[in-house]
XYZ file of N, CA, C and O in Angstrom:
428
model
N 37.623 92.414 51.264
C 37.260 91.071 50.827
C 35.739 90.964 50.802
O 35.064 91.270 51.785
N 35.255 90.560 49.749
C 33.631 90.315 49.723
C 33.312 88.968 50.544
O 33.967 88.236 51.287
N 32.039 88.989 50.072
C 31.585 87.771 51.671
C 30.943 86.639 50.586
O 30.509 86.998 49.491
N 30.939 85.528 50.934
C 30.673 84.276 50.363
C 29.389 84.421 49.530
O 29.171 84.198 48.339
N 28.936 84.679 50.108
C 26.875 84.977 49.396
C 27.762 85.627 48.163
O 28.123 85.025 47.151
N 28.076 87.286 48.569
C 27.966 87.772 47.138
C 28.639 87.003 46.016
O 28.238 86.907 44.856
N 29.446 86.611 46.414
C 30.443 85.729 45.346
C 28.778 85.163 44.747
O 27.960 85.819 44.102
N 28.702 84.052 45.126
C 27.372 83.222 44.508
C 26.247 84.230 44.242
O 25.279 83.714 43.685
N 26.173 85.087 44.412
C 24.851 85.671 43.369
C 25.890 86.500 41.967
O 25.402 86.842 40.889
N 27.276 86.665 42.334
C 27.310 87.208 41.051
C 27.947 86.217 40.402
O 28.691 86.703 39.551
N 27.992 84.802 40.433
C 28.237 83.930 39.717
C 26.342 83.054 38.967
O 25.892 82.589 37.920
N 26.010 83.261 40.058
C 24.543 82.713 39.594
C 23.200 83.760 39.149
O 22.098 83.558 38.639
N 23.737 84.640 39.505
C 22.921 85.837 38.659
C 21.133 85.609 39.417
O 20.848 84.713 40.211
N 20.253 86.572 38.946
C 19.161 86.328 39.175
C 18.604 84.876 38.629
O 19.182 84.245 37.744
N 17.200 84.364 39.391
C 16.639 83.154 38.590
C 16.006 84.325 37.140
O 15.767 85.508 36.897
N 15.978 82.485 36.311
C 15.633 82.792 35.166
C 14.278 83.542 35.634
O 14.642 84.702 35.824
N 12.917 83.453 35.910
C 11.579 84.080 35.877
C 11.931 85.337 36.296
O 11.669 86.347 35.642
N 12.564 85.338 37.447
C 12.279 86.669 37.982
C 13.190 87.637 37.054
O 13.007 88.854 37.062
N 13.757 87.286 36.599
C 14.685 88.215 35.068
C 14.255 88.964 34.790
O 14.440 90.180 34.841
N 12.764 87.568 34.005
C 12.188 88.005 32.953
C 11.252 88.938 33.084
O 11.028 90.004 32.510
N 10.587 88.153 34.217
C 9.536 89.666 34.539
C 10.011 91.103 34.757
O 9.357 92.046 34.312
N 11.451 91.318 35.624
C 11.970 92.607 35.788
C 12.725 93.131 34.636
O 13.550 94.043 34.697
N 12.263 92.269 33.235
C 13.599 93.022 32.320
C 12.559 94.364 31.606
O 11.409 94.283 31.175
N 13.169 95.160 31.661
C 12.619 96.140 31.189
C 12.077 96.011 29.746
O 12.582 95.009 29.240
N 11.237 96.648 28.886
C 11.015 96.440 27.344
C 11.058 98.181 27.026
O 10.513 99.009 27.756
N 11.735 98.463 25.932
C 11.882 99.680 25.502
C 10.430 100.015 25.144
O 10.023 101.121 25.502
N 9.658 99.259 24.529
C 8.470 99.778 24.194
C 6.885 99.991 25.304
O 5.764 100.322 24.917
N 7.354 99.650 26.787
C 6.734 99.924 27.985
C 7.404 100.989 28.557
O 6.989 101.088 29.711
N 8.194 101.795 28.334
C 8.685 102.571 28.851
C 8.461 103.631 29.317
O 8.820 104.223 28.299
N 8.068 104.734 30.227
C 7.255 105.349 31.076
C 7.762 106.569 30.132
O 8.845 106.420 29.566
N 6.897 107.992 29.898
C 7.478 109.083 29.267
C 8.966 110.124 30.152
O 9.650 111.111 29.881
N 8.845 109.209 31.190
C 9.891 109.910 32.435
C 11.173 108.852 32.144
O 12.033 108.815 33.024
N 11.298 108.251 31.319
C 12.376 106.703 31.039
C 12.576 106.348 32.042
O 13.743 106.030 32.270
N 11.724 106.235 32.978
C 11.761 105.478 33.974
C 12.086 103.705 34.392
O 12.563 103.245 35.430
N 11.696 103.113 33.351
C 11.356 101.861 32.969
C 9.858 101.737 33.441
O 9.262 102.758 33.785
N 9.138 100.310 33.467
C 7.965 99.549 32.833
C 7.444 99.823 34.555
O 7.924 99.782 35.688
N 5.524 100.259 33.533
C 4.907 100.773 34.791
C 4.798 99.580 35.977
O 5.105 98.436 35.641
N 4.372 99.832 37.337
C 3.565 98.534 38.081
C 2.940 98.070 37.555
O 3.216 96.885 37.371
N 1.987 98.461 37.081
C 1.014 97.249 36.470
C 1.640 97.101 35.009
O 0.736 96.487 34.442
N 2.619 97.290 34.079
C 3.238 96.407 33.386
C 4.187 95.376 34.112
O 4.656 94.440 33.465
N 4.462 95.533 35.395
C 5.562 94.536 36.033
C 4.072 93.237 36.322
O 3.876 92.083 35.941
N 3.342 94.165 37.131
C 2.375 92.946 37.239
C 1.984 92.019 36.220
O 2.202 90.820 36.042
N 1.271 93.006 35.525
C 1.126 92.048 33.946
C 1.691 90.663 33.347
O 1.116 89.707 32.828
N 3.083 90.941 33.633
C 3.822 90.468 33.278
C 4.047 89.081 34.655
O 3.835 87.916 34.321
N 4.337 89.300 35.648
C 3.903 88.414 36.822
C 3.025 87.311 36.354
O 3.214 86.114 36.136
N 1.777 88.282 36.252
C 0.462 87.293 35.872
C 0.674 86.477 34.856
O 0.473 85.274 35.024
N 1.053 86.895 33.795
C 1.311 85.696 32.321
C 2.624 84.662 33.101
O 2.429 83.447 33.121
N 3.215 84.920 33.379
C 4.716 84.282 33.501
C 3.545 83.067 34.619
O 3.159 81.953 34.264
N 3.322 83.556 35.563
C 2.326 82.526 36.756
C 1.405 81.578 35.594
O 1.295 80.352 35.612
N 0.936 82.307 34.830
C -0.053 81.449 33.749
C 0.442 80.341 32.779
O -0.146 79.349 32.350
N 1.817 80.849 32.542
C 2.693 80.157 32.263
C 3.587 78.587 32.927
O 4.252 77.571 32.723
N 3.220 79.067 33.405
C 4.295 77.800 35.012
C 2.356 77.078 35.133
O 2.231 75.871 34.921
N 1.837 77.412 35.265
C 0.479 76.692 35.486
C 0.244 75.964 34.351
O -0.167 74.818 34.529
N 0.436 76.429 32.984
C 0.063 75.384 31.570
C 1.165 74.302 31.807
O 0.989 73.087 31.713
N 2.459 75.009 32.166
C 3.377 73.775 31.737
C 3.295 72.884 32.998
O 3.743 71.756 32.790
N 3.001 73.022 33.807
C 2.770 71.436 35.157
C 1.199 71.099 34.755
O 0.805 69.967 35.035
N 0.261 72.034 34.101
C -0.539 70.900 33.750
C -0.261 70.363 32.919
O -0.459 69.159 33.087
N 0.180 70.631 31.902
C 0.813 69.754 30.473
C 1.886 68.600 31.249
O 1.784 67.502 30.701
N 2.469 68.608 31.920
C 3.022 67.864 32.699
C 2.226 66.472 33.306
O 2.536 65.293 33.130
N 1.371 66.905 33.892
C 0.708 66.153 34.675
C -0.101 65.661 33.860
O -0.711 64.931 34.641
N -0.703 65.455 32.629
C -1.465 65.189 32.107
C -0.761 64.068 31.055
O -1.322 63.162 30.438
N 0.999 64.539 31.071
C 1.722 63.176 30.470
C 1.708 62.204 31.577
O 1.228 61.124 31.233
N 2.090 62.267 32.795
C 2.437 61.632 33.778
C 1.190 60.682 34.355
O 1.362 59.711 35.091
N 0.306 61.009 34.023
C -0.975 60.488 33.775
C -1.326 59.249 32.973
O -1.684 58.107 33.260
N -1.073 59.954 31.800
C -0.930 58.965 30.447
C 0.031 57.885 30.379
O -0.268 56.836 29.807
N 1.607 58.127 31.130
C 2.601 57.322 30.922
C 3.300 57.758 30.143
O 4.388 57.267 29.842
N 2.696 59.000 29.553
C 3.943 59.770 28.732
C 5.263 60.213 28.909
O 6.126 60.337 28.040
N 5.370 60.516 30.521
C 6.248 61.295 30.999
C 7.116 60.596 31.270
O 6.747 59.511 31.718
N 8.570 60.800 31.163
C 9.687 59.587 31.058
C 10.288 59.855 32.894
O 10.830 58.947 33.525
N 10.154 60.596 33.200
C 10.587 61.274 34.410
C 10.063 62.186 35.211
O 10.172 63.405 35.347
N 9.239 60.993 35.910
C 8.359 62.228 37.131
C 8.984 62.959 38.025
O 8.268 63.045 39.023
N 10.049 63.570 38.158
C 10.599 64.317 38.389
C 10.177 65.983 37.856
O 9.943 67.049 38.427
N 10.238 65.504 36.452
C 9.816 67.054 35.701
C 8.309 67.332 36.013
O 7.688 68.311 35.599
N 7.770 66.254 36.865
C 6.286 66.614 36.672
C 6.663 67.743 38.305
O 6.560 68.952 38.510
N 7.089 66.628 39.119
C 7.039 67.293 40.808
C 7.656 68.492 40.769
O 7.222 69.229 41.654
N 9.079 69.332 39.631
C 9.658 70.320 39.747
C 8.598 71.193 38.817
O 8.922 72.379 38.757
N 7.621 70.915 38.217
C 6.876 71.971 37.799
C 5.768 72.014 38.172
O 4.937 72.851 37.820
N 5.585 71.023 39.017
C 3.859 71.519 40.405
C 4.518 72.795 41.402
O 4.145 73.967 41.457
N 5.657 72.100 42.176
C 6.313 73.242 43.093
C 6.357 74.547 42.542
O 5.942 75.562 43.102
N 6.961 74.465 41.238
C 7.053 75.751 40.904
C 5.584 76.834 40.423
O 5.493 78.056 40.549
N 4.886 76.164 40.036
C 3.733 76.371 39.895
C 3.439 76.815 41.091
O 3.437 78.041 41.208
N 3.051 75.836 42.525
C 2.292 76.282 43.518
C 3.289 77.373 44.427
O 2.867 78.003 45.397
N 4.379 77.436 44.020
C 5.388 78.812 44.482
C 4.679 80.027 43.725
O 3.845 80.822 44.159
N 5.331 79.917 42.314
C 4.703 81.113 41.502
C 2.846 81.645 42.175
O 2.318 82.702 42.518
N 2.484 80.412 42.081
C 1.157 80.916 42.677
C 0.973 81.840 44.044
O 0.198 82.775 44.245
N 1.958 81.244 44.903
C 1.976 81.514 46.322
C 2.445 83.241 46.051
O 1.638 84.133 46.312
N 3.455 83.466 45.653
C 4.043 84.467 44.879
C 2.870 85.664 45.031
O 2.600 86.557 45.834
N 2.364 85.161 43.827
C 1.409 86.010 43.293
C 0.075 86.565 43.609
O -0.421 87.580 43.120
N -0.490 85.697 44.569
C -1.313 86.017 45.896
C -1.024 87.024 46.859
O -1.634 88.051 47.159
N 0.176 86.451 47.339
C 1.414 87.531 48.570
C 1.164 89.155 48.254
O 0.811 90.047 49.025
N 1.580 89.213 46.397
C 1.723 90.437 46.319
C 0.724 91.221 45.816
O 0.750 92.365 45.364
N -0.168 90.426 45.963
C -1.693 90.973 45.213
C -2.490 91.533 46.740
O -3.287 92.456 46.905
N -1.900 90.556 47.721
C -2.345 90.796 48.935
C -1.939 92.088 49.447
O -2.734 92.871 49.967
N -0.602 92.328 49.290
C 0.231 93.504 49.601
C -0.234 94.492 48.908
O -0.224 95.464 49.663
N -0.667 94.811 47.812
C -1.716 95.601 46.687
C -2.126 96.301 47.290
O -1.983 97.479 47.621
N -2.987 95.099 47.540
C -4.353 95.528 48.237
C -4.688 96.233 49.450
O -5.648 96.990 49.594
N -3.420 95.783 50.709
C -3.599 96.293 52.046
C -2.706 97.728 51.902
O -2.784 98.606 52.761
N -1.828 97.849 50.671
C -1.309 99.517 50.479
C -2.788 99.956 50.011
O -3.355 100.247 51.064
N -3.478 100.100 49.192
C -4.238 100.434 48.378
C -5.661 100.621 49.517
O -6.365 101.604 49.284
N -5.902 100.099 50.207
C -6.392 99.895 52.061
C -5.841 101.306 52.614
O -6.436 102.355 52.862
N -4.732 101.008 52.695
C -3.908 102.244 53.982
C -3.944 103.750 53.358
O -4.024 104.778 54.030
N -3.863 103.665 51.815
C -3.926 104.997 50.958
C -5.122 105.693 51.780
O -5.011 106.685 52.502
N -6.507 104.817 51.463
C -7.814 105.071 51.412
C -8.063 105.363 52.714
O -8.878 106.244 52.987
N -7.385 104.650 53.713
C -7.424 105.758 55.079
C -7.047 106.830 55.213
O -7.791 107.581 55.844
N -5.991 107.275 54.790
C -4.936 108.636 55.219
C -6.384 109.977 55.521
O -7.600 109.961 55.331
N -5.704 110.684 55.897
C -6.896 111.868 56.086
C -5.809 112.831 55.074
O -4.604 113.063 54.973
N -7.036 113.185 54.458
C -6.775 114.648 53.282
C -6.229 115.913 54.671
O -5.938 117.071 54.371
């Protein structure tokens, strides 16, 4: 018998962003068919984050105006924004402190 969680992830599948960033593209494809290098995953991170940042400012800039019929859509695309952001710091941080520990090792 499977256990409750799995049921719900294979009914709800991955979130939409993180999909997108991990979906592979045939035309990034490593000469080893490996799939899409790190820094095409990053790449791709970075626009998607740049992305979630235009649309809560475009957001906020109706909500401002009185444009926005439902500030709701404004508050679910700041969070997501300052998540994605949080996100993307974390693993830039993590980068960096591998990329740190390399540069110690002794030859």
């Amino acid at each position: 018998m499977s256990s409750p969680i799995a049921a719900i992830g294979a009914v709800a599948g991955p979130p939409a962003p993180l999909a997108a960033i991990t979906a592979t593209d045939p035309s990034t494809e490593t000469r080893s068919g490996a799939g899409a290098s790190f820094g095409d995953v990053i790449g791709k991170a970075i626009n998607h984050t740049q992305q979630v940042q235009n649309r809560a400012d475009e957001l906020a800039v109706q909500a401002a105006s009185g444009d926005l019929a439902d500030a709701q859509d404004y508050l679910a695309a700041a969070t997501e924004a300052s998540l994605t952001t949080q996100l993307t710091v974390a693993i830039r941080n993590k980068a960096v402190d591998a990329f740190n520990e390399i540069m110690r090792m002794q030859a």
